[in-house]
Coordinates of C-alpha atoms in Angstrom, one line a residue:
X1 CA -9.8 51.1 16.8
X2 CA -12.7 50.3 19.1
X3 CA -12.8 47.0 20.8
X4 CA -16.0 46.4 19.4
X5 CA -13.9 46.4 15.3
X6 CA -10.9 44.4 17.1
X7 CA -13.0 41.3 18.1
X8 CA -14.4 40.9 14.8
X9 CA -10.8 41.8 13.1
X10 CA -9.1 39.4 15.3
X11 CA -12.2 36.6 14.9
X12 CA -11.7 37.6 10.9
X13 CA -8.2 36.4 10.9
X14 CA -9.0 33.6 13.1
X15 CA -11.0 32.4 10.3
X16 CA -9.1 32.6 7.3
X17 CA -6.2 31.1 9.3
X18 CA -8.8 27.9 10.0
X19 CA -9.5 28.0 6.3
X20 CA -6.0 28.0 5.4
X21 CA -4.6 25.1 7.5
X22 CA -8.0 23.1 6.7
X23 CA -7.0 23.9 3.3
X24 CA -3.2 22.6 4.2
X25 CA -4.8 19.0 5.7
X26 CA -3.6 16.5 3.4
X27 CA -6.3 13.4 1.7
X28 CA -6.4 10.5 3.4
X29 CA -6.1 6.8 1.3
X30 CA -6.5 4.3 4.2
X31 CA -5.0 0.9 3.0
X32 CA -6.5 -2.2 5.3
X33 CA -3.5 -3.9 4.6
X34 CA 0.1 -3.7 6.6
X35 CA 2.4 -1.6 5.0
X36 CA 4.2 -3.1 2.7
X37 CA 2.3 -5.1 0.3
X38 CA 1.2 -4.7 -3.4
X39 CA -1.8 -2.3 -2.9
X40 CA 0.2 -0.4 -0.5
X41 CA 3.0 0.1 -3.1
X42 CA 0.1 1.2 -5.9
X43 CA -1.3 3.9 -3.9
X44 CA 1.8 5.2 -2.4
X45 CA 2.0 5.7 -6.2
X46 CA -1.2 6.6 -7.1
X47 CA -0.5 9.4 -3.2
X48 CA 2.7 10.8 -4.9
X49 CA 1.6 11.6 -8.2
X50 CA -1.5 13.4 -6.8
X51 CA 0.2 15.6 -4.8
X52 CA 3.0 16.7 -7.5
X53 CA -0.5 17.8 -9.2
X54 CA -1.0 19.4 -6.0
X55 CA -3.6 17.5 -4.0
X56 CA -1.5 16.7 -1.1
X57 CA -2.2 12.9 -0.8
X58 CA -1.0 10.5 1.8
X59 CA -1.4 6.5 2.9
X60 CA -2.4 5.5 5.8
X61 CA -2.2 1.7 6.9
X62 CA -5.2 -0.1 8.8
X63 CA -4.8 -3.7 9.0
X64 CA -6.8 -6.2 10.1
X65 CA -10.4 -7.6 10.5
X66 CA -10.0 -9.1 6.5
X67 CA -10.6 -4.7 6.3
X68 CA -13.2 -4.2 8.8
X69 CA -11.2 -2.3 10.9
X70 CA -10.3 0.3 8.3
X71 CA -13.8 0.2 7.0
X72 CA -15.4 1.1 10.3
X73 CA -12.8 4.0 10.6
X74 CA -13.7 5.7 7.2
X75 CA -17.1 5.1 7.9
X76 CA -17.3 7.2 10.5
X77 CA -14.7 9.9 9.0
X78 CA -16.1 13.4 8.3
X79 CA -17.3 13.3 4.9
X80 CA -15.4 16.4 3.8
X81 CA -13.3 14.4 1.2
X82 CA -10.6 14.0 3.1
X83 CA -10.5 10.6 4.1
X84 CA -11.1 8.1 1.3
X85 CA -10.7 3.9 1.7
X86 CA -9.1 1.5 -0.7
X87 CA -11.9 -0.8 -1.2
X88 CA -13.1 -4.4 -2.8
X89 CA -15.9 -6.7 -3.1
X90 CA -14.5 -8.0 0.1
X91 CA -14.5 -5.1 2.6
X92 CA -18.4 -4.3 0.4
X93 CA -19.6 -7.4 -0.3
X94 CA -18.4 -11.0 1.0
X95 CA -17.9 -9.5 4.8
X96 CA -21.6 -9.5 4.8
X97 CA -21.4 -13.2 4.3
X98 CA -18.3 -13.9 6.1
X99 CA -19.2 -12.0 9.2
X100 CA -22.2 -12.4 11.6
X101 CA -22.3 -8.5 13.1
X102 CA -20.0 -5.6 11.0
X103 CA -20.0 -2.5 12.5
X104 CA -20.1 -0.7 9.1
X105 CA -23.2 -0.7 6.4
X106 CA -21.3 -1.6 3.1
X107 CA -24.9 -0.8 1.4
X108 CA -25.5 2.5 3.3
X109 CA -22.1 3.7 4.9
X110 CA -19.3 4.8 1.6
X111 CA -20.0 6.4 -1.7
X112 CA -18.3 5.4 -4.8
X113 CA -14.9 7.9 -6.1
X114 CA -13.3 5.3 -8.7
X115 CA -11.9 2.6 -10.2
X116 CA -8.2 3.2 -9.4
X117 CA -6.6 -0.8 -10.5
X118 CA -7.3 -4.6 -11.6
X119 CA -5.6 -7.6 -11.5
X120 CA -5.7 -11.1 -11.3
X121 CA -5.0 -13.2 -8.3
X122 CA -2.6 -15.8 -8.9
X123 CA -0.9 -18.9 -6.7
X124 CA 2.5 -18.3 -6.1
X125 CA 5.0 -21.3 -4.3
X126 CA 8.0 -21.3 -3.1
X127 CA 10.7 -23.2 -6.5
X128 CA 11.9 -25.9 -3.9
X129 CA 8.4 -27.2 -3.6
X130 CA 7.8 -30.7 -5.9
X131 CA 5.2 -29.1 -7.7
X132 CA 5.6 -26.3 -10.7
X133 CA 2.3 -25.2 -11.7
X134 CA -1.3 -25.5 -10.2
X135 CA -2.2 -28.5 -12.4
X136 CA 1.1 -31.0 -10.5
X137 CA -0.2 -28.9 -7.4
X138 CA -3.7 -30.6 -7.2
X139 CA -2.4 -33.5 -8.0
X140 CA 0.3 -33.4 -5.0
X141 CA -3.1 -32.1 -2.7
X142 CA -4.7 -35.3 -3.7
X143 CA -2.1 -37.5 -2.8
X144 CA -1.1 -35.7 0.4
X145 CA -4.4 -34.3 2.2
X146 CA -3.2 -31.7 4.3
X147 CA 0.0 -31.2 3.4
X148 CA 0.1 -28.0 1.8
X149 CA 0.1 -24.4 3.9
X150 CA -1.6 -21.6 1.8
X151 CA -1.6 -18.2 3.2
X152 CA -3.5 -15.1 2.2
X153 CA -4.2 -12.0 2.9
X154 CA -7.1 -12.0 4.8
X155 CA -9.5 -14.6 5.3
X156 CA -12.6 -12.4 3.5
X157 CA -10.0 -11.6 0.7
X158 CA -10.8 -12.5 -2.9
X159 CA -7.5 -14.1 -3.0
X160 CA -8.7 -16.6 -0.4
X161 CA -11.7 -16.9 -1.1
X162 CA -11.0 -17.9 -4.7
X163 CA -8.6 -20.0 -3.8
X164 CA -11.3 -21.5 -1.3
X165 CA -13.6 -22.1 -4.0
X166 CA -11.3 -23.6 -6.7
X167 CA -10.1 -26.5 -4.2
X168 CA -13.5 -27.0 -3.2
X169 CA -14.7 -27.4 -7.1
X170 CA -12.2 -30.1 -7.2
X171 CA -12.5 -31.7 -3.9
X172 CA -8.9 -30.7 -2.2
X173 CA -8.2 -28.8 0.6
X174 CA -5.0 -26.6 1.8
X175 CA -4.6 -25.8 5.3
X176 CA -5.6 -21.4 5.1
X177 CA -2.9 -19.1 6.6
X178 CA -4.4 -15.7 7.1
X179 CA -2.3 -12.9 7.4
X180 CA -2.8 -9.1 7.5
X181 CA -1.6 -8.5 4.2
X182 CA 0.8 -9.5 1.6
X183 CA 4.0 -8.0 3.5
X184 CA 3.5 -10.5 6.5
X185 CA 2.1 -13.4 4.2
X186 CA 5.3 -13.2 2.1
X187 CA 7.7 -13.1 5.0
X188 CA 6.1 -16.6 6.0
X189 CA 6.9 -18.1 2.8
X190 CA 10.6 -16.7 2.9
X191 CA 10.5 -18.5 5.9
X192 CA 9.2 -21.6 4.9
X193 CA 6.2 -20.8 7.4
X194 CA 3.8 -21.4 4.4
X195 CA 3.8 -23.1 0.8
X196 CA 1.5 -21.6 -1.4
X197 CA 0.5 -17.7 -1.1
X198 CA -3.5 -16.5 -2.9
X199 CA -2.4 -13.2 -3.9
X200 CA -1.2 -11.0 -6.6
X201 CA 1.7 -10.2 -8.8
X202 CA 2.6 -7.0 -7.3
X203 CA 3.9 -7.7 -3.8
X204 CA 5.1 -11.0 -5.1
X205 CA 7.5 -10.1 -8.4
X206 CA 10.5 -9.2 -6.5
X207 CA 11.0 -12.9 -5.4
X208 CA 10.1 -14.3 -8.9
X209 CA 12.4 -12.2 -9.9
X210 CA 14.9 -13.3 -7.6
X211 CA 14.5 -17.0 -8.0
X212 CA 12.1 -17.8 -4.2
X213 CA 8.7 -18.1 -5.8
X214 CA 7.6 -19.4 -8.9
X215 CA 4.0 -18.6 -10.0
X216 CA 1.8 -21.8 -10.2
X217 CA -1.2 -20.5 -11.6
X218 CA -2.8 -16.8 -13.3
X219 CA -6.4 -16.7 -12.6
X220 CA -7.7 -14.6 -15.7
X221 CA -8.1 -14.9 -19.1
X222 CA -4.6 -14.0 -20.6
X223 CA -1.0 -15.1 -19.0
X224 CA 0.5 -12.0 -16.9
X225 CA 3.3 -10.1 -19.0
X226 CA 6.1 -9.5 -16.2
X227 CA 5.7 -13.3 -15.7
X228 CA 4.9 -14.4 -19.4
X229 CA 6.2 -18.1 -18.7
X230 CA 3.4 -19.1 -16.0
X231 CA 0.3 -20.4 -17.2
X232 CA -3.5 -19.2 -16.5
X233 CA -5.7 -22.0 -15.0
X234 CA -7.7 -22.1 -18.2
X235 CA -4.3 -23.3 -20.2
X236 CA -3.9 -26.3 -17.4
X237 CA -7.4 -27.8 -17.7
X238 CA -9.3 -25.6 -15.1
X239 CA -12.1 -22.5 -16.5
X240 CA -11.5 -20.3 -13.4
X241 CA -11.0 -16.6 -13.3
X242 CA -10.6 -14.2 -10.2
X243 CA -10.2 -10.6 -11.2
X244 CA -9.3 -8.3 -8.2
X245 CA -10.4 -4.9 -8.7
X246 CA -9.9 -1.9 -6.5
X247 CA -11.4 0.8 -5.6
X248 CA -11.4 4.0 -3.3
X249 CA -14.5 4.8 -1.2
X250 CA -15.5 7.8 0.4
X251 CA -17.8 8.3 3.7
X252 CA -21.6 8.0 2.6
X253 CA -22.6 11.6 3.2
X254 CA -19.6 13.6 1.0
X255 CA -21.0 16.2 -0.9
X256 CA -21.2 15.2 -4.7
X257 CA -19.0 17.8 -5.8
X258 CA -16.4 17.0 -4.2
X259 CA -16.4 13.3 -4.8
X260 CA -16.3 14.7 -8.9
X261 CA -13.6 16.6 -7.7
X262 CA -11.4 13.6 -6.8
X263 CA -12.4 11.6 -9.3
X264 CA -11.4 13.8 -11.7
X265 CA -8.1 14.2 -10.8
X266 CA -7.7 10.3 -9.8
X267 CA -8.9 9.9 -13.2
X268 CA -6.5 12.2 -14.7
X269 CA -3.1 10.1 -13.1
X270 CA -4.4 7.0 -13.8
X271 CA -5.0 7.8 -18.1
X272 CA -1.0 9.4 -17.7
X273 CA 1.6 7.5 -19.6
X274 CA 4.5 7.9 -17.1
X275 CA 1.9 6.8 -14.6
X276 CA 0.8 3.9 -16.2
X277 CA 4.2 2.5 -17.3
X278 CA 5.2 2.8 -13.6
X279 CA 1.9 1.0 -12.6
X280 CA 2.5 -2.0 -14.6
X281 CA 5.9 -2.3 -13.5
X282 CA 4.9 -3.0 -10.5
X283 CA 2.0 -5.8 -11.9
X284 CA -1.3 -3.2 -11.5
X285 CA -3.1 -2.1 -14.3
X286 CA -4.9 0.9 -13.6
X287 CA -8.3 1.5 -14.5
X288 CA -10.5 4.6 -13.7
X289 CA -13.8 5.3 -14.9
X290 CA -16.5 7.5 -13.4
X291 CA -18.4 6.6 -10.0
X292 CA -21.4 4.9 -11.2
X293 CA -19.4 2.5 -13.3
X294 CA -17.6 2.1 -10.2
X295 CA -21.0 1.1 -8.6
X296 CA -21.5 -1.0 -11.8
X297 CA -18.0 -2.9 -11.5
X298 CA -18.5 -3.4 -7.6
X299 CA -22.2 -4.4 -7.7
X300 CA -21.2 -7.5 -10.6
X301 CA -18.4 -8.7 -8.3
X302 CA -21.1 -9.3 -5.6
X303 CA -23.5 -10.7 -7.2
X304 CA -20.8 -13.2 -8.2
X305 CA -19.2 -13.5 -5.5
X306 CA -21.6 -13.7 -2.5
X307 CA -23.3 -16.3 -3.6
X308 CA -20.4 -18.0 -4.4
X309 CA -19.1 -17.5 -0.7
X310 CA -22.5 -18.9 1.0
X311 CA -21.8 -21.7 -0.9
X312 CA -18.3 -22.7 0.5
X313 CA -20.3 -22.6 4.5
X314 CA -17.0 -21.3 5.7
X315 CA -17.7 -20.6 9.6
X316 CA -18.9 -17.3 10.3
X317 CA -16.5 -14.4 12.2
X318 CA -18.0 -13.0 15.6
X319 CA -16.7 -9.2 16.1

């Protein structure tokens, strides 16, 4: 063999061996939350049962910002498909109210994959306090201004900002607690750091369960069925709902086919029975759907929302 027929046998191999191990590299789901907390716990669900179908699937976890920083990072991914972002109408909508610079375009920088869960956020508290449910907790607000520590998420989080915007309809205020994620945010309240937690049924059911938090208040329509006992806020007196829906994102520039690709087979776990039942164990309700209803979905949550949050004047966050 000449030399000439070995360089381009040994630069052949090269290449299928490149193709092969990009072919090995596993998908990304960045979660903007610390590990640990409700959404984490979905997608870790939602990661497993991809790759048993054999789309090797992992979570990543990158807190903080209320998401920018795991925003920025997927923004400026490769758009190959391989690096997707759990995303809301927070991370793509309020931050542009919320902050004064981001260093990611939620107009210009993702493309919509799917739909992957909903929700409601709801008010948990820990069952010492002296108030069982969100109507004897306004009433305990109004007679103690300031008393009450309510911790969240994030401060650009829907279950914040909801919160936010229901004590302002009724002239009341918490003192906010933002945290970077549910997992830290529920530590504080098994520690007494905080009273009241904005967040959702997932990360919180093991200590309803267990007899530490009771839930005050279900922001949605219909009462929650792993907690069937707590009341919405429309059954207490107060015509507020906060849906949380999530998504997952993909850089702006990956190629349409392959942002079919995953959605079809996110689309095809979430529809799956054992899937689901394991899902609403756990408090999520999943929810697919192609990506323009995606873009649908997300675009009604912020024309909702941010006009909503420009109304509450909450001081803006420098970057």
């Amino acid at each position: 063999m000449n030399r000439r027929r070995l360089f381009f046998g040994i630069l052949g191999i090269t290449s299928m061996v490149g193709a092969a191990m990009a072919q090995q590299q596993p998908t990304k789901i960045v979660v903007p939350f610390a590990a640990g907390g409700g959404t984490d716990a979905y997608l870790r669900l939602l990661a497993d049962e991809l790759t048993k179908r054999g789309a090797r699937t992992i979570v990543e976890n990158k807190p903080g910002g209320s998401a920018v920083v795991a925003a920025d990072y997927v923004a400026k991914a490769r758009p190959d498909g391989q690096t997707l972002v759990m995303s809301f109408v927070g991370m793509l909508g309020t931050n542009t109210v919320l902050f004064d610079k981001l260093p990611y375009d939620p107009q210009k920088d993702f493309t919509a994959v799917s739909q992957v869960a909903y929700q409601p956020t709801i008010i948990v508290g820990r069952t010492e306090l002296p108030y069982k449910n969100i109507k004897e907790m306004v009433d305990y607000a109004r007679a103690n201004p300031g008393a009450i520590n309510r911790g969240s998420p994030g401060a650009a989080i829907l279950s914040n900002l909801a919160p936010v915007a229901f004590e302002k309809s009724l002239g009341i205020r918490t003192n906010h607690i933002p945290f970077n994620g549910d997992a830290p945010a529920i530590q504080a309240m098994l520690s007494n750091s905080i009273d009241v937690y904005g967040t959702s049924i997932t990360s919180s059911l093991p200590h309803i369960k267990s007899g530490k938090f009771r839930v005050l208040g279900v922001m949605d329509a219909r009462r929650l069925p792993q907690v069937p006992e707590a009341p919405t806020f429309k059954e207490l007196g107060y015509d507020f709902e906060a849906p949380l829906r999530y998504y997952l994102s993909a850089p702006a520039a990956t190629p349409r086919d392959v942002v079919a690709r995953l959605n079809k087979s996110i689309n095809e776990v979430i529809v799956d029975p054992a899937f689901v039942e394991r899902a609403r164990a756990i408090g999520m309700e999943p929810q697919g759907g192609s990506p323009e209803d995606m873009e649908r979905l997300l675009n009604a949550e912020i024309a909702r929302w941010n006009p909503i949050v420009k109304s509450l004047n909450l001081p803006k966050a420098g970057q």
